[in-house]
Tab-separated table of C-alpha atoms and ligand atoms in Angstrom:
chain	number	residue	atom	x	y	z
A	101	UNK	CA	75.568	-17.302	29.793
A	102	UNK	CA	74.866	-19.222	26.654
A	103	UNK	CA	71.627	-21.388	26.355
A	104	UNK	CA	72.437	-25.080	28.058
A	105	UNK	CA	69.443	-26.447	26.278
A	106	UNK	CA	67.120	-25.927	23.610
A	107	UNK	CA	63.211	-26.466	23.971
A	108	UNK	CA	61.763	-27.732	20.672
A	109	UNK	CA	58.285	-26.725	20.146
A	110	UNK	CA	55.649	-27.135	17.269
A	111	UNK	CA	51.495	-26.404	17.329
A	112	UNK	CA	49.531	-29.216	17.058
A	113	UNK	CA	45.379	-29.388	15.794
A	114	UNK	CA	44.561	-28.686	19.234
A	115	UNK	CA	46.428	-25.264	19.611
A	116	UNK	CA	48.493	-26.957	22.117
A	117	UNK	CA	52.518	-26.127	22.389
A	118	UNK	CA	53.887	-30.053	22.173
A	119	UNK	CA	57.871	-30.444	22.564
A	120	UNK	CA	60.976	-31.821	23.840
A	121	UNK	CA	64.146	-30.108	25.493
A	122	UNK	CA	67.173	-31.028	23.722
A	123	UNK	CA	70.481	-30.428	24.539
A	124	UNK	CA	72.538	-27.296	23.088
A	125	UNK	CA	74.525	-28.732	20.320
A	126	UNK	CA	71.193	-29.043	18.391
A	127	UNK	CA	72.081	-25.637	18.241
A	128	UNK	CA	72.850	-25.568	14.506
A	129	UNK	CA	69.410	-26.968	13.592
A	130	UNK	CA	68.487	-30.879	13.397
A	131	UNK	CA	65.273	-32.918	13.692
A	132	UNK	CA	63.356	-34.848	16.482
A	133	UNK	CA	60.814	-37.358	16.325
A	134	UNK	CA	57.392	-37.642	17.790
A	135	UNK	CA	54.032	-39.816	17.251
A	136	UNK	CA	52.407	-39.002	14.256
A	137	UNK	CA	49.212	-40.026	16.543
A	138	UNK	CA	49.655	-36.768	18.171
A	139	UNK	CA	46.808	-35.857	15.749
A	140	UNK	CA	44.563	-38.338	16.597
A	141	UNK	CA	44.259	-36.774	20.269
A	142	UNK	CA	41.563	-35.200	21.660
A	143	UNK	CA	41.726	-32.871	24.973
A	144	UNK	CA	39.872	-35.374	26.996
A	145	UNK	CA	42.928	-37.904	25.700
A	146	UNK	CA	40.865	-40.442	23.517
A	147	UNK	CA	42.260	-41.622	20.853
A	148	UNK	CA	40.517	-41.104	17.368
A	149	UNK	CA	41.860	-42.851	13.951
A	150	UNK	CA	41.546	-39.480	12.214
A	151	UNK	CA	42.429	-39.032	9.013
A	152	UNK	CA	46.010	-38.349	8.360
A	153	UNK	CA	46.905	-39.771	11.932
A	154	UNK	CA	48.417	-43.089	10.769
A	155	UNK	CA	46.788	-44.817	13.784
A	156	UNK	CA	45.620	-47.840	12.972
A	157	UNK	CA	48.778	-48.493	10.895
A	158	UNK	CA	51.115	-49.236	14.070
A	159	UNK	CA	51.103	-45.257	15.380
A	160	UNK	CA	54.586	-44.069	13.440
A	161	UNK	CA	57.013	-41.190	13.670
A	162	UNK	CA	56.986	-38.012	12.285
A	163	UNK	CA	59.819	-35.628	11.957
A	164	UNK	CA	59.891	-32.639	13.820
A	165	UNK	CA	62.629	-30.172	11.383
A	166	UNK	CA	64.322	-26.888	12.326
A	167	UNK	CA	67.418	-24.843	11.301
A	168	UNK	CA	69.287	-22.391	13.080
A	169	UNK	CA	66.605	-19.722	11.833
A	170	UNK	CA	64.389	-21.149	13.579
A	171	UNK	CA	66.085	-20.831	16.889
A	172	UNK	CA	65.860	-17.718	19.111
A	173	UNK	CA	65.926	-16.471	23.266
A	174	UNK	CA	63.177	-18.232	25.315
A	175	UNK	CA	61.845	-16.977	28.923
A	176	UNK	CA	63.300	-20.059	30.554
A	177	UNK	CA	66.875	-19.797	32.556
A	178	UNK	CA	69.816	-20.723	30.002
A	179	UNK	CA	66.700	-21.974	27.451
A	180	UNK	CA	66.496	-21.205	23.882
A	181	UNK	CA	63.329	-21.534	21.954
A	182	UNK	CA	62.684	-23.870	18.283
A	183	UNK	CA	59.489	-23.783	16.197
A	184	UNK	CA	59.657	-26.707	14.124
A	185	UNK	CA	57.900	-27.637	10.885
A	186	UNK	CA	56.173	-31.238	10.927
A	187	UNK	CA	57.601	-33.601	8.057
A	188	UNK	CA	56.334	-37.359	7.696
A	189	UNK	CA	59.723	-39.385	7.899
A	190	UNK	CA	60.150	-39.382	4.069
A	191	UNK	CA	60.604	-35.803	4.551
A	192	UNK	CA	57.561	-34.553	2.781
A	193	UNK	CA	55.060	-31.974	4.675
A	194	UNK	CA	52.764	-33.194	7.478
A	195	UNK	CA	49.246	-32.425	5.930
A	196	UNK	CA	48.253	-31.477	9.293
A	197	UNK	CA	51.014	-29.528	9.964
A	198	UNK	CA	49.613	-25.760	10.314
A	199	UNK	CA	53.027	-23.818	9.699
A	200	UNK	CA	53.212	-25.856	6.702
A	201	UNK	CA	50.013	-24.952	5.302
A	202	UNK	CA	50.868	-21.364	6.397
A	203	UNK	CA	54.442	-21.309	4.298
A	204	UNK	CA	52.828	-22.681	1.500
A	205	UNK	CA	49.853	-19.936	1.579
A	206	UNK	CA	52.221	-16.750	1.979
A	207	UNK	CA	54.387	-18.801	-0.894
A	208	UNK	CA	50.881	-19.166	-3.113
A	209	UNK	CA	49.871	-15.050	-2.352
A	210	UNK	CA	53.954	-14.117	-3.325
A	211	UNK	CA	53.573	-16.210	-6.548
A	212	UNK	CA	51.170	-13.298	-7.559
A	213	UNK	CA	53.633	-10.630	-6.647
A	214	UNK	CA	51.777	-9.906	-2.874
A	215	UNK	CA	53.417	-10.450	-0.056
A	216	UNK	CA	51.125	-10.616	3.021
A	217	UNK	CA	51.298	-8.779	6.101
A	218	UNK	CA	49.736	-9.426	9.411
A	219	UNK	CA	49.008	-8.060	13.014
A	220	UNK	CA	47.001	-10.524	15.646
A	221	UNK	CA	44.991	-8.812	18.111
A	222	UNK	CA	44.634	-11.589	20.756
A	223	UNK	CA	42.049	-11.515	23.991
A	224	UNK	CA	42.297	-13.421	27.706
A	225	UNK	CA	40.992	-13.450	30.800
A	226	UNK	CA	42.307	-14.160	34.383
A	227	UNK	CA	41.098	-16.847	36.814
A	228	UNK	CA	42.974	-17.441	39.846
A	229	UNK	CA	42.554	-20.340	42.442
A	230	UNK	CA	40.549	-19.794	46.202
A	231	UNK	CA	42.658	-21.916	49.256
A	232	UNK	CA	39.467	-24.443	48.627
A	233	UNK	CA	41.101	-24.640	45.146
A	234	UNK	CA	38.210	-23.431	43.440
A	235	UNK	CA	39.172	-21.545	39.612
A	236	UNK	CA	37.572	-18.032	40.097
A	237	UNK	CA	37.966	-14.786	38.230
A	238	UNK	CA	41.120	-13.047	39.528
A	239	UNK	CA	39.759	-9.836	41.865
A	240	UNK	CA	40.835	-7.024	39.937
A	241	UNK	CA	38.563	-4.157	41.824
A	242	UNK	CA	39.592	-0.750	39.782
A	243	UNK	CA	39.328	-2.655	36.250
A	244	UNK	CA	37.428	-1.378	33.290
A	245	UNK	CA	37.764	-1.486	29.570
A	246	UNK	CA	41.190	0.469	28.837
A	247	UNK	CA	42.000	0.657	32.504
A	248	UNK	CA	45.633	-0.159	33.104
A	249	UNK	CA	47.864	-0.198	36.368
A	250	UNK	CA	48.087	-2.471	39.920
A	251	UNK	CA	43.883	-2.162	40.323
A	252	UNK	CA	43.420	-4.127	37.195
A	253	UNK	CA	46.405	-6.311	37.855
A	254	UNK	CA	47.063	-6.234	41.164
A	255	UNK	CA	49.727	-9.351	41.122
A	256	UNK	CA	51.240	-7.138	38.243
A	257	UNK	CA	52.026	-10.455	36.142
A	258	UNK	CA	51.692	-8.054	32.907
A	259	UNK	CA	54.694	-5.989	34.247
A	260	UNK	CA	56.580	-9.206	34.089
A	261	UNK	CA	54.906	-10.200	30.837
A	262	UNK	CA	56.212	-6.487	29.281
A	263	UNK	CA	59.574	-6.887	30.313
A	264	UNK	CA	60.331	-10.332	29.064
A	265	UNK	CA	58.620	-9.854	25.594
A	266	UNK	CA	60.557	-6.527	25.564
A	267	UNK	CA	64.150	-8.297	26.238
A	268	UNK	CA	63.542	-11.041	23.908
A	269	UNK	CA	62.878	-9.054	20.743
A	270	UNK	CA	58.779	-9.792	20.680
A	271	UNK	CA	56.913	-6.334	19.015
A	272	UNK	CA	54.259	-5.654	21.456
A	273	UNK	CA	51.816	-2.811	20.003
A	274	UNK	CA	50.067	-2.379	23.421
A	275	UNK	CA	48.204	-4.027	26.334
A	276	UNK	CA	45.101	-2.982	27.842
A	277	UNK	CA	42.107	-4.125	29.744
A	278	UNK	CA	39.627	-5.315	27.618
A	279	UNK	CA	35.591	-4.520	28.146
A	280	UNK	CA	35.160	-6.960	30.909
A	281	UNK	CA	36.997	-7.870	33.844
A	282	UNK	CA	39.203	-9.619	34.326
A	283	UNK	CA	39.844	-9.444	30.832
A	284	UNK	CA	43.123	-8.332	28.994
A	285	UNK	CA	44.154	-7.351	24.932
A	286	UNK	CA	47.501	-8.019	23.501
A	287	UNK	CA	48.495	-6.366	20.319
A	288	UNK	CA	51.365	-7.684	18.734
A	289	UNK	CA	52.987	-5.353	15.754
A	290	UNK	CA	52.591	-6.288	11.852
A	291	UNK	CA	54.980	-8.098	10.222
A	292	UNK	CA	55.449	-10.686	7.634
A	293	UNK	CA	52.616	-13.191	8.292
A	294	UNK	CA	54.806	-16.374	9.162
A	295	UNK	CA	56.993	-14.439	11.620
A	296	UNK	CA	53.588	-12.612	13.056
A	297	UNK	CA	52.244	-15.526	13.780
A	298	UNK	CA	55.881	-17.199	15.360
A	299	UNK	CA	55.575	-14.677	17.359
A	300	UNK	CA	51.487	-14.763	18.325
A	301	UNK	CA	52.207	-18.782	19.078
A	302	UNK	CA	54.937	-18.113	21.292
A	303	UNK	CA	53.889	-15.119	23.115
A	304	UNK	CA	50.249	-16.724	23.977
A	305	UNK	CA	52.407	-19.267	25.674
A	306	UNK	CA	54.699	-17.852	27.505
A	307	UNK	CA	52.112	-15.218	28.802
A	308	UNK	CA	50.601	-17.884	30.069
A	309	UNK	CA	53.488	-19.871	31.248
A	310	UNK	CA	54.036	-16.181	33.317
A	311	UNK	CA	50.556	-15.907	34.479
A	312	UNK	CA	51.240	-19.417	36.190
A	313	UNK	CA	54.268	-18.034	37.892
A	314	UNK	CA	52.154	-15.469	39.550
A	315	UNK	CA	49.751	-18.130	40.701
A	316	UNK	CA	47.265	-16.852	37.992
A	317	UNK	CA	45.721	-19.233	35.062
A	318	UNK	CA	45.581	-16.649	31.874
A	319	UNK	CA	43.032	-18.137	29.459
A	320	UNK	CA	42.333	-17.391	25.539
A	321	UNK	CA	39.093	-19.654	25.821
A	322	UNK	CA	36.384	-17.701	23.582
A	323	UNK	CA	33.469	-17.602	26.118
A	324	UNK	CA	35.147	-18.501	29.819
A	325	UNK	CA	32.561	-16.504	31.426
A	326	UNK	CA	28.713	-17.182	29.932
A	327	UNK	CA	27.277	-13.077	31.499
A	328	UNK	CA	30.620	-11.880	29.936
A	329	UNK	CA	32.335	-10.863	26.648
A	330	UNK	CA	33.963	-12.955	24.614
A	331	UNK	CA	37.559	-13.638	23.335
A	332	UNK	CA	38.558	-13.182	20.276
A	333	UNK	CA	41.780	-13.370	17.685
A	334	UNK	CA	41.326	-10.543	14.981
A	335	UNK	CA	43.538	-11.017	11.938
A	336	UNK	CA	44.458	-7.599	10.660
A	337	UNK	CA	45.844	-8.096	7.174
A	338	UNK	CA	47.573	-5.958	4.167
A	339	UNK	CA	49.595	-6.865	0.987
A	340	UNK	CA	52.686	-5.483	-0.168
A	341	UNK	CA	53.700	-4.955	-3.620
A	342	UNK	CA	57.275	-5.926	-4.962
A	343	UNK	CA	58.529	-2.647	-3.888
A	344	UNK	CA	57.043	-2.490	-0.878
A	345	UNK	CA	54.014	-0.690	-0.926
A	346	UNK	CA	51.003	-1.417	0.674
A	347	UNK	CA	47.959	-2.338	-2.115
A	348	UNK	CA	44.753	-2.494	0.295
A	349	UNK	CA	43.333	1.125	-0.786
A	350	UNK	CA	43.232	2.706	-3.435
A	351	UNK	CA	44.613	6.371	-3.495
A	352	UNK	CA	45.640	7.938	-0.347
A	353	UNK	CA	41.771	7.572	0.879
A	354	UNK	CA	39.098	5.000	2.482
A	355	UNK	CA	38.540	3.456	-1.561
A	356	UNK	CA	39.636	-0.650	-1.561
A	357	UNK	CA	42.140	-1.365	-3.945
A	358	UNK	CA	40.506	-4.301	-6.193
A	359	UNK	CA	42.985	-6.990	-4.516
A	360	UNK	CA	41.298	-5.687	-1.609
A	361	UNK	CA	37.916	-5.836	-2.179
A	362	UNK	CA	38.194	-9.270	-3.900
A	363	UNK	CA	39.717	-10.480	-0.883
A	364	UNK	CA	36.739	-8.981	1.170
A	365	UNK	CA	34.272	-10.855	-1.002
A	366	UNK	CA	36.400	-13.961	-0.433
A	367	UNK	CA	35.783	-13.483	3.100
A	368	UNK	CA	32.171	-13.138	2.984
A	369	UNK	CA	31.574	-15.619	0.365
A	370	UNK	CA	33.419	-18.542	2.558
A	371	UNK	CA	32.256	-16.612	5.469
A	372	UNK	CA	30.490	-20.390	6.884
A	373	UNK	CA	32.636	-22.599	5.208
A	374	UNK	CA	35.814	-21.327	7.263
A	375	UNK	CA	34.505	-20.642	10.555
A	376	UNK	CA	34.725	-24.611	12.293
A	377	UNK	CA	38.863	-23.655	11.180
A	378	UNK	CA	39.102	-20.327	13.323
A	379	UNK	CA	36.388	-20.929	15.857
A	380	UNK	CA	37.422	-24.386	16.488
A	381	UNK	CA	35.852	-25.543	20.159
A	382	UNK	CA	32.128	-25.711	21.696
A	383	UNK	CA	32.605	-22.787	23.512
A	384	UNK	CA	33.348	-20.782	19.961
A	385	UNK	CA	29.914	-21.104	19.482
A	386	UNK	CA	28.897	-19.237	22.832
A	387	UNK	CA	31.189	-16.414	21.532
A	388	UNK	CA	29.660	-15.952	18.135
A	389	UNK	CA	26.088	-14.025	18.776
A	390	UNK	CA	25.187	-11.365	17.319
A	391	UNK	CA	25.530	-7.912	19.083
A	392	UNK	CA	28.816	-9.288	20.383
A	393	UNK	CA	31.282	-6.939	18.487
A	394	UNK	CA	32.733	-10.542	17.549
A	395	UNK	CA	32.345	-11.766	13.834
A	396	UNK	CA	28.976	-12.852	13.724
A	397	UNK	CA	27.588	-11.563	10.987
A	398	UNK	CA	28.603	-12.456	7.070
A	399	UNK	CA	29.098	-8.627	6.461
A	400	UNK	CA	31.735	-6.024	6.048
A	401	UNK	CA	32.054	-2.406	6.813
A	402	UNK	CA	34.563	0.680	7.290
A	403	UNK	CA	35.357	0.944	11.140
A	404	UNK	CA	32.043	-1.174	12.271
A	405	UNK	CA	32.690	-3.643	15.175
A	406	UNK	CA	29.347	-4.584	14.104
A	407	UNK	CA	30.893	-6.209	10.934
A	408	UNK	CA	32.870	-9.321	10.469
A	409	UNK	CA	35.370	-8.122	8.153
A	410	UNK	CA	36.127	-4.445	9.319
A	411	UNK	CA	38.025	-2.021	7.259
A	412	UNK	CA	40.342	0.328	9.325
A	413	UNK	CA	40.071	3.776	9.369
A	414	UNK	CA	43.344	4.159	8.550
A	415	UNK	CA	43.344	4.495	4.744
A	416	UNK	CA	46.603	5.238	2.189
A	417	UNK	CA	49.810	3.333	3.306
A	418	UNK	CA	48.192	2.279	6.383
A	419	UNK	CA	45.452	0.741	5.065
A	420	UNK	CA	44.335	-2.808	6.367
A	421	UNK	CA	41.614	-5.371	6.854
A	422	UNK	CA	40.480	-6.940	10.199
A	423	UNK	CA	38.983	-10.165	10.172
A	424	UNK	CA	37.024	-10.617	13.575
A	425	UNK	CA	35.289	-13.772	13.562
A	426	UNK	CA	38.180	-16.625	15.027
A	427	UNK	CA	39.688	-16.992	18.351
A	428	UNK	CA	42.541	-18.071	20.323
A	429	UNK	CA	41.346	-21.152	20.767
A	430	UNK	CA	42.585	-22.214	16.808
A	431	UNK	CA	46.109	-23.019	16.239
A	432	UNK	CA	46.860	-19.334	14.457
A	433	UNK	CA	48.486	-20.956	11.691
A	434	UNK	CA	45.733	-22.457	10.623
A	435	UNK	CA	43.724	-19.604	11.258
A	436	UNK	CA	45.515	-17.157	9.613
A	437	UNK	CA	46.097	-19.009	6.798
A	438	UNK	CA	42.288	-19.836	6.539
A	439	UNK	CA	41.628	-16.355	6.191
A	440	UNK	CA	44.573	-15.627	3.496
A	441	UNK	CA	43.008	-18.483	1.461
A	442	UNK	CA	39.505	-17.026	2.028
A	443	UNK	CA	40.736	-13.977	0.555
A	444	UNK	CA	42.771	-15.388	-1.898
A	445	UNK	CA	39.819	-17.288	-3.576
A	446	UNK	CA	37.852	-14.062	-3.374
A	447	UNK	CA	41.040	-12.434	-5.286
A	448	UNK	CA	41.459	-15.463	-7.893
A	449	UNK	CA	38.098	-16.183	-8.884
A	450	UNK	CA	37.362	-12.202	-8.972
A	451	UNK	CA	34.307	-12.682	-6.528
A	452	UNK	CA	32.469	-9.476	-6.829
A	453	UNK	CA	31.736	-7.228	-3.499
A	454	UNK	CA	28.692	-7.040	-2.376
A	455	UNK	CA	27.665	-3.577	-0.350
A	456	UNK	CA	29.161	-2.451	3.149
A	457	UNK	CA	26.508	-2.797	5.841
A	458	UNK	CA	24.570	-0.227	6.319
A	459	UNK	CA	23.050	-1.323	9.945
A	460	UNK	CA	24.066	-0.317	13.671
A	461	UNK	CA	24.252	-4.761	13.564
A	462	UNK	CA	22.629	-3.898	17.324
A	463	UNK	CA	18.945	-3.132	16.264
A	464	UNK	CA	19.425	-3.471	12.557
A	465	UNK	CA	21.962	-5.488	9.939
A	466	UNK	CA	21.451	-5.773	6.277
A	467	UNK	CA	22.839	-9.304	6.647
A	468	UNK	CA	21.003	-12.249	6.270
A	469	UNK	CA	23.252	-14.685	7.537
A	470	UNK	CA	25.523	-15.194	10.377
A	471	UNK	CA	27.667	-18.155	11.425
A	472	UNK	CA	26.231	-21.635	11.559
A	473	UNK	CA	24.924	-21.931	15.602
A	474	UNK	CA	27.387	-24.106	16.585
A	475	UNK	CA	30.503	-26.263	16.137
A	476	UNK	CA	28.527	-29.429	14.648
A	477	UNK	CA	26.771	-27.355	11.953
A	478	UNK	CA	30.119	-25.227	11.477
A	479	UNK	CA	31.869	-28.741	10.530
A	480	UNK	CA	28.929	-29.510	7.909
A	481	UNK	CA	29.573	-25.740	6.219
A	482	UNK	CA	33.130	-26.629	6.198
A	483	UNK	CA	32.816	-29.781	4.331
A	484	UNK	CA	30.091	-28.464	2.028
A	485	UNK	CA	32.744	-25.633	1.121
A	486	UNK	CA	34.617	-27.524	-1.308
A	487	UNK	CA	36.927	-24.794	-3.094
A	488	UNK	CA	37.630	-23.549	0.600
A	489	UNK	CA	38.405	-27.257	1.619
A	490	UNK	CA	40.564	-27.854	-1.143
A	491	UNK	CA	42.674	-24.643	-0.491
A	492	UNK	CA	43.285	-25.636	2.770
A	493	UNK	CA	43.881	-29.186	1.927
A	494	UNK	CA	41.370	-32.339	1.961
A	495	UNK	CA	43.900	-34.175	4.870
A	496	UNK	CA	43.964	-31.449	6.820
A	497	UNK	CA	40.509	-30.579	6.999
A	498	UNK	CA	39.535	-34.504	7.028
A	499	UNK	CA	41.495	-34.946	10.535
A	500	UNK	CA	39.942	-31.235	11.597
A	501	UNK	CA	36.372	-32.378	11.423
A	502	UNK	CA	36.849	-36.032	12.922
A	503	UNK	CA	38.489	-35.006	15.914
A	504	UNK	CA	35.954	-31.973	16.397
A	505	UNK	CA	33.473	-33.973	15.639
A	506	UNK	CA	34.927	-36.383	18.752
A	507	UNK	CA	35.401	-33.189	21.277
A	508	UNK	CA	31.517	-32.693	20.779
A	509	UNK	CA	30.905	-36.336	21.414
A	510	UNK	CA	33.108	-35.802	24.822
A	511	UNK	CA	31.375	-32.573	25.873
A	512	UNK	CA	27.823	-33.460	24.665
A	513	UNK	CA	26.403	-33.821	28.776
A	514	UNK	CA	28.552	-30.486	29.866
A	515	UNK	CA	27.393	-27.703	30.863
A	516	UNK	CA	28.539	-24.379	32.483
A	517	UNK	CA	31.618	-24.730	35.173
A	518	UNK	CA	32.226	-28.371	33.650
A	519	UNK	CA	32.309	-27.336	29.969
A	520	UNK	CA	34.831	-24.398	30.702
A	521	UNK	CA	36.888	-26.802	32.584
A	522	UNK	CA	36.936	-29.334	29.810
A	523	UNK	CA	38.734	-26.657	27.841
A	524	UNK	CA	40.599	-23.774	30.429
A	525	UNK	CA	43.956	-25.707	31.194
A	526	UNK	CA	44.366	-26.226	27.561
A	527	UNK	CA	42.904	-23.007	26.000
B	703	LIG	N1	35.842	-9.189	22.543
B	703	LIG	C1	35.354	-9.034	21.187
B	703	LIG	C2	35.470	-10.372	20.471
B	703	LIG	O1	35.089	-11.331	21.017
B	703	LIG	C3	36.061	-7.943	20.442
B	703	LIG	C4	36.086	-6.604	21.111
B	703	LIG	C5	36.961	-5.630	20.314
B	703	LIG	O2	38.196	-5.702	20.475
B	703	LIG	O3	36.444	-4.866	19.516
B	703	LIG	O4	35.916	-10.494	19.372
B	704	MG	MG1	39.683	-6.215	21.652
């Protein structure tokens, strides 16, 4: 039966899947409007005239735009799925818009003949409700890292999850269960980096959305659990060359190509400036530690979960750099397209490499820096980091830090239970 509707979607600042349903004969593409003011929300709902938000100027429209390309199969009965661009209404990009800035980044890295590639490793755990309606891990007795079948999901929502990412065309590399329980990886396959992150946006949410069916809340917030592991979102990443060939290493071995190992240095060098972009919340900050296998430390290495910017084993054709510091807390456009401007600078300005790490990064590191200790002093990096903030654009960055700098304000007195709660219906 064809589609009887069509549910319009775009990510907003706050990672957060805003739309409309709109009937079918939008079909061939079209537009819809919403509140620019949107990005002058915070989760707790206040209001903020952010930069970029048009708020204090009477709260105006902004255009959400799609074409027929952008239309494919949703989960929902008869329901097809848009992700739209954001356009102010004289049809010129939304600064704030996060595809946007994403288009225009893959656009800026095929200007020099690279065309980036990208694979999003993305991390949850599972909370269920007790009668008393109290949010509790979800009892999954037989789990452990890499466990699979009913003992780590006995409600087997991920056998649902499988089957409806398989019939709609979504490229799952594999699901597991992560080192604590009741924690879950999702691998999604490589692909060009706007449709690899489509995909990432849409599959978060709708593995969600099925979680929720199955009377189970599935959450990508970065630390839900304080005595537990974190979450994170690792940005794997590769270039192609105009015929196609992968130009990470050099030779058939382990060596980084040069376009590689400036973009490594571009990493490290804006390795404080980008982090309040891809570790955007409070609870980021609880995350980031070192010892934490999670992008602590301003460091790189070959096959080292010890080291922010990892380089996989996998040399030759298959050759590709993981970037483990942000989670799936950011909106992914943004956060992949932080770290493809990270690494473009690094490839630009030729930043030289410094050495891999040498350390275990459990009793020893050779870095001498991690990431700034939490959100508040992550903003000031950010806004020190001028190249960085001018790559990503002023606007964008501007609205960034006054609404985070709001959510800090509106979680300042919480603590434990009350600060995840601020954040798990959301995140
Ligand atoms: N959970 C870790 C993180 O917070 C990563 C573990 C891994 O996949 O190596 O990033
Ligand atoms: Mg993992």
């Amino acid at each position: 039966m064809a589609a009887e509707r069509l549910r319009l979607l775009f990510c907003d600042h706050l990672n957060l899947a805003r739309g409309k349903y709109l009937p079918a004969s939008k079909k061939s593409g079209g537009a819809s409007r919403f509140a620019q003011a949107i990005y002058a929300l915070t989760y707790g709902k206040d209001l903020i005239p952010a930069p970029g938000t048009k708020m204090l100027q009477g709260m105006p429209d902004m255009d959400a735009v799609f074409t027929a390309a952008d239309i494919r199969a949703g989960w929902e009965m008869n329901t097809s799925v848009a992700i739209a661009d954001l356009n102010e209404t004289d049809g010129s990009p939304l600064p704030m818009c996060g595809r946007q800035l994403l288009k225009r980044t893959v656009n800026e890295w095929r200007s020099l003949g690279l065309n980036p590639k990208v694979g999003l490793e993305l991390e949850a755990y599972v909370f269920e409700r007790t009668e008393a309606g109290k949010l509790v891990p979800y009892d999954t007795p037989g789990a452990y890292v890499y466990s699979t079948g009913p003992a780590c999901d006995p409600r087997r929502f991920t056998d649902n999850l499988w089957h409806r990412a398989e019939s709609l065309g979504f490229k799952v590399e594999c699901m597991t269960s992560e080192f604590d329980a009741p924690q879950l990886e999702f691998t999604l396959v490589y692909d060009d980096a706007l449709r690899a992150v489509d995909d990432a946006f849409l599959f978060r949410l709708m593995a969600r959305e099925v979680a929720f069916e199955h009377g189970l809340l599935l959450t990508f917030m970065p630390k839900p659990i304080l005595e537990k592991g974190g979450s994170g979102l690792h940005v794997n990443f590769s270039f192609n060359d105009s015929t196609g060939h992968n130009v990470v290493a050099d030779g058939q071995g382990l060596d980084l190509s040069p376009v590689a190992r400036s973009s490594v240095a571009g990493l490290m060098r804006h390795h404080q400036g980008m982090c309040a972009l891809v570790a955007p919340t409070v609870n980021s900050y609880q995350r980031l530690k070192p010892g934490s296998m999670s992008g602590y430390w301003r460091n790189w290495a070959v096959d080292h979960r010890g080291a922010t910017t990892r380089i996989s084993a996998q040399g030759g054709t298959r050759a590709r750099i993981e970037h483990r510091m942000g989670d799936a807390a950011a909106n992914p456009y943004v956060l992949v397209a932080a770290v493809l401007q990270a690494a473009k600078l690094g490839y630009a300005e030729k930043y030289a490499l410094p050495p891999p790490e040498s350390g275990d990064c459990l009793s020893h590191t050779d870095a001498t820096e991690g990431v700034p200790e939490n959100l508040g002093a992550a903003l000031d990096a950010l806004e020190a980091d001028k190249a960085f903030v001018t790559s990503m654009g002023e606007t964008l960055v501007a609205n960034h830090v006054a609404i985070k700098r709001a959510e800090i304000k509106e979680t300042e007195n919480l603590q434990g239970d009350a600060l995840r709660d601020y954040y798990i219906n959301y995140v």
